Coordinates of N, CA, C and O in Angstrom, one line a residue:
X43 N 0.9 -1.1 0.0 CA -0.1 0.1 0.0 C 0.9 1.2 0.0 O 1.9 1.4 0.7
X44 N 0.5 2.1 -0.8 CA 1.3 3.4 -0.9 C 0.3 4.5 -0.5 O -0.9 4.6 -0.9
X45 N 0.9 5.6 0.2 CA -0.1 6.7 0.6 C 0.4 8.0 0.1 O 1.6 8.2 0.1
X46 N -0.4 8.8 -0.5 CA -0.2 10.2 -0.7 C -1.2 11.0 0.2 O -2.5 11.0 -0.1
X47 N -0.8 11.6 1.2 CA -1.6 12.4 2.0 C -1.6 13.9 1.7 O -0.5 14.3 1.7
X48 N -2.7 14.5 1.4 CA -2.6 15.9 1.1 C -3.9 16.5 1.8 O -4.9 15.9 2.1
X49 N -3.6 17.7 2.3 CA -4.5 18.4 2.8 C -5.4 19.3 2.2 O -6.5 19.8 2.3
X50 N -5.1 19.4 0.7 CA -6.0 20.0 -0.4 C -6.3 19.2 -1.5 O -6.6 19.7 -2.3
X51 N -5.8 17.9 -1.4 CA -6.4 17.0 -2.5 C -5.5 17.3 -3.7 O -4.2 17.6 -3.4
X52 N -6.0 16.9 -4.9 CA -5.0 17.0 -6.1 C -5.2 18.5 -6.8 O -5.8 18.4 -7.8
X53 N -5.0 19.5 -6.2 CA -5.4 20.8 -6.5 C -4.5 21.3 -7.6 O -4.8 22.4 -8.1
X54 N -3.4 20.7 -8.0 CA -2.5 21.1 -9.1 C -1.8 19.9 -9.9 O -1.8 18.8 -9.3
X55 N -1.4 20.2 -11.1 CA -0.9 19.1 -11.9 C 0.4 18.4 -11.3 O 0.6 17.2 -11.5
X56 N 1.0 19.1 -10.4 CA 2.1 18.5 -9.7 C 1.9 17.5 -8.9 O 2.5 16.3 -8.7
X57 N 0.7 17.7 -8.0 CA 0.3 16.6 -7.0 C -0.3 15.5 -7.9 O -0.2 14.2 -7.4
X58 N -1.0 15.6 -9.0 CA -1.5 14.7 -9.9 C -0.5 13.8 -10.2 O -0.5 12.5 -10.2
X59 N 0.5 14.3 -10.9 CA 1.7 13.6 -11.4 C 2.4 12.8 -10.3 O 2.7 11.7 -10.4
X60 N 2.6 13.4 -9.1 CA 3.2 12.9 -7.9 C 2.6 11.6 -7.7 O 3.0 10.5 -7.4
X61 N 1.0 11.7 -7.6 CA 0.4 10.5 -7.3 C 0.6 9.4 -8.4 O 0.7 8.1 -7.9
X62 N 0.6 9.6 -9.5 CA 0.7 8.6 -10.6 C 2.2 8.1 -10.6 O 2.3 7.0 -10.8
X63 N 3.3 9.0 -10.3 CA 4.4 8.4 -10.2 C 4.7 7.6 -9.1 O 5.3 6.5 -9.0
X64 N 4.1 7.9 -7.7 CA 4.1 7.3 -6.7 C 3.7 5.7 -6.8 O 4.3 4.7 -6.5
X65 N 2.5 5.6 -7.5 CA 1.9 4.3 -7.7 C 2.4 3.5 -8.7 O 2.3 2.1 -8.8
X66 N 2.9 4.2 -9.9 CA 3.4 3.5 -11.1 C 2.4 2.8 -11.9 O 2.8 1.7 -12.4
X67 N 1.2 3.2 -11.7 CA 0.1 2.5 -12.6 C -0.6 3.7 -13.3 O -0.6 4.8 -12.8
X68 N -1.3 3.4 -14.3 CA -2.2 4.4 -14.8 C -3.5 4.6 -14.0 O -3.8 3.9 -13.2
X69 N -3.9 5.8 -14.2 CA -5.1 6.3 -13.1 C -6.1 5.4 -13.3 O -6.8 5.1 -12.2
X70 N -6.4 4.8 -14.3 CA -7.6 3.8 -14.5 C -7.6 2.6 -13.5 O -8.5 1.8 -13.5
X71 N -6.4 2.4 -13.1 CA -6.0 1.1 -12.2 C -6.0 1.3 -10.6 O -5.8 0.7 -9.9
X72 N -6.2 2.7 -10.5 CA -6.0 3.1 -9.1 C -7.3 2.9 -8.3 O -8.5 3.1 -8.9
X73 N -7.2 2.6 -7.0 CA -8.4 2.5 -6.1 C -7.9 3.6 -5.0 O -6.9 3.5 -4.4
X74 N -8.8 4.6 -5.1 CA -8.6 5.6 -4.0 C -9.6 5.8 -3.0 O -10.7 5.6 -3.1
X75 N -9.1 6.0 -1.7 CA -9.9 6.2 -0.4 C -10.0 7.5 -0.1 O -8.9 8.2 0.1
X76 N -11.1 8.2 -0.3 CA -11.3 9.6 0.1 C -11.9 9.6 1.5 O -13.0 9.1 1.7
X77 N -11.3 10.3 2.3 CA -11.6 10.2 3.8 C -12.0 11.6 4.3 O -11.1 12.4 4.4
X78 N -13.3 11.8 4.2 CA -13.8 13.1 4.5 C -14.1 13.6 5.8 O -14.6 14.7 6.1
X79 N -13.6 12.9 6.8 CA -13.9 13.0 8.3 C -13.4 14.2 8.7 O -13.9 15.0 9.5
X80 N -12.2 14.7 8.3 CA -11.7 16.0 8.7 C -12.4 17.2 8.2 O -12.3 18.4 8.7
X81 N -13.5 17.0 7.3 CA -14.3 18.1 6.8 C -15.1 18.6 8.0 O -15.6 19.8 8.1
X82 N -15.3 17.7 8.9 CA -16.0 18.0 10.1 C -15.7 19.4 10.9 O -16.3 20.0 11.4
X83 N -14.3 19.6 10.8 CA -13.7 20.5 11.5 C -13.7 21.9 10.9 O -13.4 23.0 11.3
X84 N -13.8 21.8 9.5 CA -13.7 23.0 8.6 C -15.0 23.7 8.5 O -16.2 23.1 8.2
X85 N -15.2 25.1 9.0 CA -16.4 25.7 8.9 C -16.7 26.0 7.5 O -15.7 26.2 6.7
X86 N -17.8 26.4 7.2 CA -18.3 27.0 5.8 C -18.5 25.8 4.7 O -18.7 24.8 4.9
X87 N -18.5 26.4 3.6 CA -18.8 25.6 2.4 C -17.8 24.7 2.2 O -16.6 24.8 2.3
X88 N -18.3 23.4 1.8 CA -17.4 22.1 1.4 C -17.3 21.8 0.1 O -17.0 20.8 -0.3
X89 N -17.7 22.8 -0.7 CA -17.6 22.5 -2.1 C -16.3 22.2 -2.7 O -16.3 21.4 -3.7
X90 N -15.2 22.5 -2.1 CA -13.8 22.2 -2.4 C -13.6 20.7 -2.4 O -12.9 20.1 -3.1
X91 N -14.4 19.9 -1.5 CA -14.2 18.6 -1.4 C -14.9 17.9 -2.3 O -14.4 16.9 -2.9
X92 N -15.9 18.3 -2.9 CA -16.7 17.9 -4.0 C -15.9 18.2 -5.4 O -15.8 17.2 -6.1
X93 N -15.3 19.2 -5.4 CA -14.3 19.5 -6.5 C -13.2 18.4 -6.6 O -12.8 18.0 -7.8
X94 N -12.6 18.0 -5.5 CA -11.5 17.1 -5.4 C -12.2 15.5 -5.9 O -11.4 14.9 -6.6
X95 N -13.3 15.3 -5.6 CA -13.9 14.2 -6.1 C -13.9 14.1 -7.4 O -13.9 13.2 -8.4
X96 N -14.5 15.2 -8.0 CA -14.8 15.4 -9.5 C -13.2 15.3 -10.1 O -13.1 14.8 -11.1
X97 N -12.4 16.0 -9.6 CA -10.9 15.8 -9.9 C -10.5 14.5 -10.2 O -9.8 14.0 -11.1
X98 N -10.8 13.6 -9.3 CA -10.5 12.1 -9.3 C -11.1 11.6 -10.6 O -10.3 10.8 -11.3
X99 N -12.3 11.8 -10.9 CA -13.0 11.5 -12.0 C -12.3 11.9 -13.3 O -12.1 11.3 -14.3
X100 N -12.0 13.3 -13.3 CA -11.4 13.8 -14.3 C -10.1 13.1 -14.9 O -9.7 13.0 -16.1
X101 N -9.2 12.7 -13.8 CA -8.0 12.2 -14.3 C -8.1 10.8 -14.5 O -7.3 10.1 -14.9
X102 N -9.4 10.1 -14.4 CA -9.6 8.8 -14.8 C -9.6 7.6 -13.7 O -9.1 6.5 -14.0
X103 N -9.5 8.1 -12.4 CA -9.2 7.1 -11.3 C -10.3 6.0 -11.5 O -11.5 6.2 -11.7
X104 N -9.9 4.8 -11.4 CA -10.8 3.5 -11.6 C -11.8 3.4 -10.5 O -13.0 2.9 -10.9
X105 N -11.4 3.6 -9.3 CA -12.3 3.4 -8.2 C -12.1 4.4 -7.1 O -10.9 4.6 -6.8
X106 N -13.2 5.0 -6.5 CA -13.1 5.9 -5.5 C -13.9 5.4 -4.5 O -15.3 5.2 -4.7
X107 N -13.5 5.2 -3.3 CA -14.3 4.8 -2.1 C -14.3 5.9 -1.1 O -13.3 6.6 -0.9
X108 N -15.4 6.3 -0.5 CA -15.7 7.3 0.6 C -15.7 6.6 1.8 O -16.6 5.8 2.0
X109 N -14.5 6.8 2.7 CA -14.4 6.0 4.0 C -14.9 7.0 5.1 O -14.0 7.9 5.2
X110 N -15.9 6.8 5.7 CA -16.3 7.5 7.0 C -15.7 6.9 8.3 O -16.2 5.9 8.5
X111 N -14.5 7.4 8.5 CA -13.8 7.1 9.7 C -14.8 6.8 11.0 O -14.5 6.0 11.7
X112 N -15.6 7.8 11.2 CA -16.4 7.8 12.3 C -17.5 6.7 12.4 O -17.9 6.1 13.3
X113 N -17.7 5.9 11.2 CA -18.5 4.7 11.1 C -17.8 3.4 11.3 O -18.3 2.2 11.4
X114 N -16.4 3.5 11.4 CA -15.5 2.3 11.5 C -15.4 2.0 12.9 O -15.3 2.7 13.9
X115 N -15.8 0.6 13.3 CA -15.4 0.1 14.8 C -14.1 0.4 15.2 O -13.2 0.4 14.6
X116 N -14.1 0.8 16.5 CA -12.9 1.3 17.0 C -11.7 0.3 17.0 O -10.4 0.8 16.7
X117 N -12.0 -1.1 17.0 CA -10.8 -1.9 17.0 C -10.2 -1.9 15.4 O -9.0 -2.0 15.2
X118 N -11.0 -1.7 14.5 CA -10.7 -1.7 13.0 C -9.8 -0.4 12.9 O -8.9 -0.3 12.3
X119 N -10.3 0.7 13.6 CA -9.7 1.9 13.4 C -8.4 2.1 14.1 O -7.4 2.5 13.7
X120 N -8.3 1.4 15.2 CA -7.0 1.2 15.9 C -5.9 0.5 14.9 O -4.8 0.9 14.7
X121 N -6.4 -0.5 14.2 CA -5.5 -1.4 13.5 C -5.0 -0.5 12.3 O -3.9 -0.4 11.8
X122 N -6.0 0.3 11.7 CA -5.8 1.1 10.4 C -4.7 2.2 10.9 O -3.8 2.6 10.2
X123 N -5.0 2.8 12.3 CA -3.9 3.8 12.7 C -2.6 3.5 12.7 O -1.7 3.8 12.3
X124 N -2.5 2.0 13.2 CA -1.2 1.5 13.4 C -0.4 1.1 12.0 O 0.7 1.5 11.8
X125 N -1.4 0.7 11.0 CA -0.8 0.4 9.7 C -0.3 1.8 9.0 O 0.6 1.9 8.4
X126 N -1.2 2.8 9.2 CA -0.8 4.1 8.6 C 0.4 4.7 9.2 O 1.2 5.2 8.6
X127 N 0.5 4.5 10.6 CA 1.8 5.2 11.2 C 3.0 4.4 10.7 O 4.0 5.1 10.5
X128 N 2.9 3.0 10.5 CA 4.0 2.4 10.1 C 4.5 2.6 8.7 O 5.8 3.0 8.4
X129 N 3.4 3.0 7.9 CA 3.6 3.7 6.5 C 4.3 4.9 6.5 O 5.2 5.2 5.7
X130 N 3.9 5.7 7.4 CA 4.4 7.1 7.6 C 5.6 7.3 8.3 O 6.3 8.2 8.2
X131 N 6.0 6.4 8.9 CA 7.2 6.3 9.9 C 8.6 6.6 9.1 O 9.3 7.4 9.7
X132 N 8.6 6.4 7.9 CA 9.8 6.7 7.2 C 9.8 8.3 6.8 O 11.0 8.6 6.5
X133 N 8.9 8.9 6.8 CA 8.8 10.3 6.7 C 9.1 11.1 8.0 O 9.2 12.4 7.9
X134 N 9.0 10.5 9.1 CA 9.2 11.2 10.3 C 10.6 11.3 10.7 O 11.5 10.6 10.2
X135 N 10.8 12.5 11.5 CA 12.5 12.7 11.8 C 13.0 11.5 12.5 O 12.1 11.0 13.5
X136 N 14.2 11.3 12.4 CA 14.8 10.0 13.0 C 15.4 10.5 14.4 O 15.5 9.6 15.3
X137 N 15.7 11.7 14.6 CA 16.4 12.1 15.8 C 15.2 12.6 16.7 O 14.2 13.2 16.2
X138 N 15.5 12.6 18.0 CA 14.5 13.0 19.0 C 14.5 14.7 19.0 O 15.5 15.3 19.1
X139 N 13.5 15.3 19.0 CA 13.6 16.9 19.1 C 14.4 17.1 20.6 O 13.9 16.4 21.4
X140 N 14.9 18.4 20.6 CA 15.3 19.1 21.7 C 14.4 19.3 22.7 O 13.4 20.1 22.3
X141 N 14.4 18.8 23.9 CA 13.5 19.2 24.9 C 14.2 20.4 25.7 O 15.1 20.0 26.3
X142 N 13.6 21.5 25.9 CA 14.1 22.6 26.6 C 13.3 22.8 27.9 O 12.0 22.6 27.8
X143 N 13.8 23.1 28.9 CA 13.1 23.4 30.1 C 12.6 24.8 30.0 O 13.1 25.6 29.5
X144 N 11.3 24.9 30.5 CA 10.8 26.2 30.4 C 11.4 27.1 31.5 O 12.0 26.7 32.5
X145 N 11.5 28.4 31.1 CA 12.1 29.4 32.0 C 11.0 29.7 33.1 O 9.8 29.7 33.1
X146 N 11.6 29.8 34.2 CA 10.8 30.1 35.5 C 11.2 31.5 35.9 O 12.4 31.7 36.2
X147 N 10.1 32.3 36.0 CA 10.4 33.7 36.5 C 9.9 33.8 37.9 O 8.8 33.5 38.2
X148 N 10.6 34.4 38.9 CA 10.0 34.5 40.3 C 10.1 36.1 40.6 O 10.9 36.7 40.3

């Protein structure tokens, strides 16, 4: 499984090309999971999300699934979180961040 996580979808040709290069397949062979759960935290119009679904159709994606994370049982969600974290681990910094003591003023 390969992941391309974006906060704005495929809003430009560079991201579209990155997606297709990442998977190494033509768009019509792709299966994409669109996870709209984060939309719940965004105020206002959600038209941009619909535009991203249309964009997936425009580039010819073979299958688009809409995954509502809030409807997934917690045991499955825990498993998916672990799998996703393992997949993302290679992108995380390898060194521990420097912890600084807070300044105390008296």
